[in-house]
């Protein structure tokens, strides 16, 4: 069964898929062990991993390399964040071929101009593509996929660009008409109101995807009460959790002038061996080293 079919089945079976951001094979392994339904190959997280802002600096091949490495270590379906699709509809055609070959279940393409500016930054420059041009990108993606289950998710940044709900609804409807399988509506309002209002007003047939980073009180109960939402993406909590942990431990080692206090508060080396599947190496040594 393809990963795309798996993701569709999970959504159908559970009503809502919980998808965790990942920026490395290790974070993908941890997300799967924790029990998430899928992985979000986040452009923001990968940019941050390289110490770079999320403004179209990471190349498609850098992102693809990481997606492939994550896919090798996790059986979860991956939703690839392909930003603006790396250019126009021609670039989208190439990207869909590559990402489908890499084994991802879905892509999210956003209606900003290239190069994009990260969505959650205060007063970010947020320029949107003409609707017709973005429809062309969605049509190109849908026409290019070889697995009909492969999900093409159209993301509108109309609320992020402060163009209002009417523009967001108009764009979402246009993207559905172009063949999108789902609409990702993004918002950086501190409360769920803006997204809740959009979802209530949404009269399309395709479901909605949300990324409630800015409005964290939007929990599962509130999402299910709204209906229409198929996927919730926890957009940057893997990289933020890593930063929290490293800042804390690094500061304590400096303050303590040694590792004597923190040792009991972090995972053991054996736990890293487990995640690396070191036991298998030992078994292989027994079996094959003569
Ligand atoms: C990402 O995680 O790369 C996203 C979500 O696109 S956000 O950073 O909130 O735009
Ligand atoms: Mg992104």
Short mmCIF file of C-alpha atoms and ligand atoms in Angstrom, two decimals:
data_model
loop_
_atom_site.label_atom_id
_atom_site.label_comp_id
_atom_site.label_asym_id
_atom_site.label_seq_id
_atom_site.Cartn_x
_atom_site.Cartn_y
_atom_site.Cartn_z
CA UNK A 1 0.00 0.00 0.00
CA UNK A 2 1.36 3.44 -0.85
CA UNK A 3 2.06 5.95 1.93
CA UNK A 4 -0.51 8.20 0.29
CA UNK A 5 -3.16 5.47 0.62
CA UNK A 6 -2.06 4.92 4.23
CA UNK A 7 -2.55 8.61 5.03
CA UNK A 8 -5.96 8.67 3.36
CA UNK A 9 -7.00 5.53 5.26
CA UNK A 10 -5.83 6.98 8.57
CA UNK A 11 -7.84 10.13 7.99
CA UNK A 12 -10.88 8.07 7.00
CA UNK A 13 -10.49 5.78 10.03
CA UNK A 14 -9.67 8.35 12.70
CA UNK A 15 -11.43 11.40 11.34
CA UNK A 16 -8.38 13.55 12.05
CA UNK A 17 -4.66 12.95 11.48
CA UNK A 18 -2.16 14.38 13.97
CA UNK A 19 1.00 15.22 12.02
CA UNK A 20 4.24 16.22 13.72
CA UNK A 21 6.97 18.37 12.24
CA UNK A 22 10.32 16.68 11.73
CA UNK A 23 13.66 18.01 10.51
CA UNK A 24 15.82 14.89 10.64
CA UNK A 25 15.58 11.11 10.60
CA UNK A 26 16.01 11.10 14.39
CA UNK A 27 13.09 13.48 14.94
CA UNK A 28 11.06 11.32 12.54
CA UNK A 29 11.84 8.21 14.62
CA UNK A 30 10.83 9.99 17.83
CA UNK A 31 7.58 11.29 16.31
CA UNK A 32 6.65 7.79 15.18
CA UNK A 33 7.42 6.30 18.60
CA UNK A 34 5.29 8.99 20.23
CA UNK A 35 2.27 7.92 18.18
CA UNK A 36 1.70 10.57 15.52
CA UNK A 37 -0.15 9.67 12.32
CA UNK A 38 2.29 11.34 9.96
CA UNK A 39 5.31 13.61 9.55
CA UNK A 40 5.46 17.21 8.35
CA UNK A 41 8.71 17.76 6.44
CA UNK A 42 8.75 21.39 7.49
CA UNK A 43 10.68 24.00 5.55
CA UNK A 44 10.82 26.16 8.63
CA UNK A 45 12.38 23.39 10.73
CA UNK A 46 14.93 22.42 8.08
CA UNK A 47 15.90 26.07 7.57
CA UNK A 48 16.34 26.47 11.33
CA UNK A 49 18.41 23.28 11.45
CA UNK A 50 20.85 24.97 9.07
CA UNK A 51 20.71 28.18 11.13
CA UNK A 52 18.94 29.93 8.25
CA UNK A 53 15.71 31.94 8.00
CA UNK A 54 12.78 30.30 6.19
CA UNK A 55 12.87 32.53 3.09
CA UNK A 56 13.44 30.08 0.19
CA UNK A 57 17.18 29.65 0.89
CA UNK A 58 17.08 25.87 1.32
CA UNK A 59 17.16 24.21 -2.09
CA UNK A 60 14.78 21.52 -3.30
CA UNK A 61 17.60 18.96 -3.32
CA UNK A 62 18.56 19.77 0.27
CA UNK A 63 14.95 19.29 1.34
CA UNK A 64 14.57 16.13 -0.76
CA UNK A 65 17.73 14.61 0.72
CA UNK A 66 16.29 15.09 4.20
CA UNK A 67 12.87 13.77 3.16
CA UNK A 68 14.49 10.62 1.74
CA UNK A 69 16.57 10.11 4.89
CA UNK A 70 13.45 10.51 7.05
CA UNK A 71 11.51 8.08 4.86
CA UNK A 72 14.25 5.50 5.35
CA UNK A 73 13.90 5.67 9.13
CA UNK A 74 10.15 6.00 9.54
CA UNK A 75 7.13 4.16 8.25
CA UNK A 76 4.88 7.20 8.78
CA UNK A 77 3.40 8.98 5.76
CA UNK A 78 5.26 12.21 5.04
CA UNK A 79 3.60 15.48 4.07
CA UNK A 80 6.28 17.48 2.26
CA UNK A 81 6.28 21.26 2.67
CA UNK A 82 7.38 22.35 -0.81
CA UNK A 83 6.79 26.06 -0.12
CA UNK A 84 5.94 27.80 -3.42
CA UNK A 85 6.93 24.78 -5.51
CA UNK A 86 10.40 26.21 -6.22
CA UNK A 87 9.26 28.49 -9.05
CA UNK A 88 6.39 28.38 -11.52
CA UNK A 89 4.19 25.48 -12.70
CA UNK A 90 7.12 24.03 -14.66
CA UNK A 91 9.16 23.81 -11.46
CA UNK A 92 6.13 22.25 -9.73
CA UNK A 93 5.99 19.47 -12.35
CA UNK A 94 9.62 18.60 -11.65
CA UNK A 95 9.09 18.81 -7.88
CA UNK A 96 6.05 16.50 -7.91
CA UNK A 97 7.98 13.85 -9.88
CA UNK A 98 10.88 14.02 -7.43
CA UNK A 99 8.80 14.05 -4.24
CA UNK A 100 6.55 11.25 -5.42
CA UNK A 101 9.63 9.16 -6.26
CA UNK A 102 10.97 9.95 -2.77
CA UNK A 103 7.88 8.21 -1.37
CA UNK A 104 6.01 11.10 0.23
CA UNK A 105 2.25 10.85 0.73
CA UNK A 106 1.40 14.49 0.11
CA UNK A 107 2.75 17.90 -0.76
CA UNK A 108 1.64 21.31 0.45
CA UNK A 109 2.10 24.16 -2.06
CA UNK A 110 1.50 27.73 -0.88
CA UNK A 111 0.16 30.66 -2.91
CA UNK A 112 2.99 33.09 -2.17
CA UNK A 113 5.45 34.47 -4.68
CA UNK A 114 8.98 33.03 -4.87
CA UNK A 115 11.09 33.72 -2.85
CA UNK A 116 8.67 33.36 0.05
CA UNK A 117 8.90 34.94 3.48
CA UNK A 118 8.18 32.80 6.54
CA UNK A 119 4.53 33.14 7.61
CA UNK A 120 4.62 33.75 11.35
CA UNK A 121 7.14 36.60 11.46
CA UNK A 122 5.71 39.97 12.59
CA UNK A 123 5.18 42.41 9.70
CA UNK A 124 6.53 39.91 7.15
CA UNK A 125 6.42 40.81 3.44
CA UNK A 126 3.64 38.52 2.21
CA UNK A 127 3.06 38.75 -1.54
CA UNK A 128 0.49 36.40 -3.04
CA UNK A 129 0.42 34.97 -6.53
CA UNK A 130 -2.45 35.77 -8.89
CA UNK A 131 -5.19 33.19 -8.37
CA UNK A 132 -4.99 31.95 -11.99
CA UNK A 133 -1.25 31.44 -11.76
CA UNK A 134 -1.55 29.42 -8.56
CA UNK A 135 -4.40 27.39 -10.07
CA UNK A 136 -1.96 26.51 -12.86
CA UNK A 137 0.49 25.18 -10.27
CA UNK A 138 -2.21 23.04 -8.65
CA UNK A 139 -3.37 21.75 -12.04
CA UNK A 140 0.25 20.95 -12.91
CA UNK A 141 0.72 19.04 -9.65
CA UNK A 142 -2.48 17.03 -10.10
CA UNK A 143 -1.69 16.25 -13.75
CA UNK A 144 1.84 15.09 -12.84
CA UNK A 145 1.19 12.70 -9.95
CA UNK A 146 1.20 9.05 -10.95
CA UNK A 147 -0.49 7.71 -7.79
CA UNK A 148 -4.07 9.05 -7.69
CA UNK A 149 -3.93 8.79 -3.86
CA UNK A 150 -0.98 11.21 -3.68
CA UNK A 151 -2.42 14.32 -2.00
CA UNK A 152 -1.98 17.79 -3.45
CA UNK A 153 -2.76 20.22 -0.64
CA UNK A 154 -3.22 23.87 -1.63
CA UNK A 155 -2.25 26.36 1.04
CA UNK A 156 -3.61 29.85 1.01
CA UNK A 157 -1.78 32.60 2.82
CA UNK A 158 -4.62 35.10 2.37
CA UNK A 159 -5.14 35.46 6.14
CA UNK A 160 -1.38 35.65 6.76
CA UNK A 161 -1.24 38.45 4.15
CA UNK A 162 -4.18 40.15 5.94
CA UNK A 163 -6.41 40.06 2.87
CA UNK A 164 -9.42 38.89 4.88
CA UNK A 165 -11.76 35.92 5.02
CA UNK A 166 -13.58 36.67 1.76
CA UNK A 167 -10.30 36.54 -0.19
CA UNK A 168 -9.26 33.36 1.66
CA UNK A 169 -12.58 31.67 0.80
CA UNK A 170 -12.40 32.84 -2.81
CA UNK A 171 -8.88 31.44 -3.18
CA UNK A 172 -9.75 28.17 -1.45
CA UNK A 173 -12.70 27.67 -3.81
CA UNK A 174 -10.52 28.45 -6.83
CA UNK A 175 -7.90 25.95 -5.69
CA UNK A 176 -10.55 23.27 -5.14
CA UNK A 177 -11.78 23.95 -8.67
CA UNK A 178 -8.19 23.49 -9.90
CA UNK A 179 -8.13 19.99 -8.40
CA UNK A 180 -6.63 20.37 -4.91
CA UNK A 181 -7.39 17.49 -2.52
CA UNK A 182 -7.38 19.67 0.60
CA UNK A 183 -7.04 23.33 1.59
CA UNK A 184 -4.49 24.40 4.18
CA UNK A 185 -5.63 27.63 5.81
CA UNK A 186 -2.86 29.36 7.71
CA UNK A 187 -3.29 32.09 10.32
CA UNK A 188 -1.03 33.86 12.75
CA UNK A 189 -3.79 35.28 14.91
CA UNK A 190 -3.19 34.49 18.57
CA UNK A 191 -6.65 32.97 18.99
CA UNK A 192 -8.53 30.35 16.92
CA UNK A 193 -11.33 32.80 15.93
CA UNK A 194 -10.00 33.61 12.48
CA UNK A 195 -9.54 29.97 11.47
CA UNK A 196 -12.76 28.84 13.14
CA UNK A 197 -14.67 31.50 11.24
CA UNK A 198 -13.04 30.43 7.95
CA UNK A 199 -13.82 26.76 8.54
CA UNK A 200 -17.47 27.51 9.45
CA UNK A 201 -17.82 29.58 6.28
CA UNK A 202 -16.06 27.01 4.06
CA UNK A 203 -18.65 25.38 1.80
CA UNK A 204 -16.28 23.42 -0.42
CA UNK A 205 -16.31 19.63 -0.65
CA UNK A 206 -12.64 19.12 0.21
CA UNK A 207 -11.40 19.10 3.84
CA UNK A 208 -9.23 21.63 5.61
CA UNK A 209 -5.73 21.37 7.09
CA UNK A 210 -4.61 23.65 9.91
CA UNK A 211 -1.30 24.56 11.57
CA UNK A 212 -2.32 25.99 14.96
CA UNK A 213 1.15 27.15 16.03
CA UNK A 214 0.03 30.74 16.69
CA UNK A 215 -3.24 29.71 18.37
CA UNK A 216 -2.26 26.72 20.51
CA UNK A 217 -5.57 26.48 22.40
CA UNK A 218 -7.02 24.93 19.23
CA UNK A 219 -6.88 21.38 20.62
CA UNK A 220 -8.40 18.17 19.26
CA UNK A 221 -11.79 18.72 20.93
CA UNK A 222 -12.17 22.16 19.31
CA UNK A 223 -11.00 20.86 15.95
CA UNK A 224 -13.45 17.94 15.99
CA UNK A 225 -16.29 20.22 17.10
CA UNK A 226 -15.73 22.29 13.95
CA UNK A 227 -15.74 19.30 11.60
CA UNK A 228 -14.31 19.65 8.08
CA UNK A 229 -10.67 19.46 9.34
CA UNK A 230 -8.80 16.33 8.21
CA UNK A 231 -5.25 17.11 9.34
CA UNK A 232 -3.70 19.12 12.14
CA UNK A 233 -0.01 19.87 11.67
CA UNK A 234 2.16 20.66 14.69
CA UNK A 235 4.39 22.86 12.59
CA UNK A 236 7.59 23.56 14.49
CA UNK A 237 7.45 21.75 17.82
CA UNK A 238 10.29 19.33 17.03
CA UNK A 239 12.85 22.08 16.44
CA UNK A 240 11.55 24.20 19.33
CA UNK A 241 11.68 21.23 21.71
CA UNK A 242 15.28 20.54 20.62
CA UNK A 243 16.27 24.15 21.16
CA UNK A 244 14.64 24.23 24.60
CA UNK A 245 16.47 21.06 25.63
CA UNK A 246 19.88 22.09 24.26
CA UNK A 247 19.73 25.63 25.65
CA UNK A 248 18.88 24.27 29.09
CA UNK A 249 21.52 21.53 29.17
CA UNK A 250 24.28 23.67 27.61
CA UNK A 251 23.65 26.51 30.09
CA UNK A 252 23.74 24.11 33.02
CA UNK A 253 27.03 22.54 31.91
CA UNK A 254 28.60 25.99 31.69
CA UNK A 255 27.12 27.06 35.04
CA UNK A 256 28.13 23.81 36.78
CA UNK A 257 31.60 23.78 35.16
CA UNK A 258 31.03 20.13 34.27
CA UNK A 259 28.51 17.46 33.31
CA UNK A 260 28.16 15.93 36.79
CA UNK A 261 24.69 17.42 37.48
CA UNK A 262 22.99 17.13 34.12
CA UNK A 263 23.95 13.51 33.48
CA UNK A 264 20.91 12.11 35.33
CA UNK A 265 18.53 14.53 33.57
CA UNK A 266 19.24 13.55 29.96
CA UNK A 267 18.72 10.24 28.17
CA UNK A 268 21.43 7.63 28.59
CA UNK A 269 23.90 6.73 25.88
CA UNK A 270 22.10 3.36 25.79
CA UNK A 271 18.93 5.13 24.70
CA UNK A 272 20.80 6.61 21.73
CA UNK A 273 22.15 3.13 20.94
CA UNK A 274 18.54 1.89 20.92
CA UNK A 275 17.47 4.63 18.51
CA UNK A 276 20.48 3.80 16.31
CA UNK A 277 19.49 0.08 16.37
CA UNK A 278 22.89 -0.88 17.73
CA UNK A 279 21.55 -4.26 18.89
CA UNK A 280 21.16 -5.20 15.24
CA UNK A 281 24.82 -4.42 14.63
CA UNK A 282 25.75 -6.75 17.48
CA UNK A 283 23.54 -9.50 16.08
CA UNK A 284 25.03 -8.99 12.61
CA UNK A 285 28.52 -9.18 14.06
CA UNK A 286 27.66 -12.54 15.62
CA UNK A 287 26.15 -13.81 12.41
CA UNK A 288 28.61 -12.50 9.85
CA UNK A 289 32.01 -11.59 11.36
CA UNK A 290 34.08 -14.73 11.16
C1 LIG B 1 6.64 25.16 8.12
O1 LIG B 1 6.68 24.49 9.17
O2 LIG B 1 7.61 25.24 7.35
C2 LIG B 1 5.43 25.86 7.75
C3 LIG B 1 4.50 26.27 8.81
O3 LIG B 1 5.24 26.12 6.58
S1 LIG B 1 4.90 27.92 9.21
O4 LIG B 1 6.31 27.98 9.53
O5 LIG B 1 4.05 28.29 10.32
O6 LIG B 1 4.60 28.74 8.04
MG1 LIG B 2 6.98 26.05 5.46
#
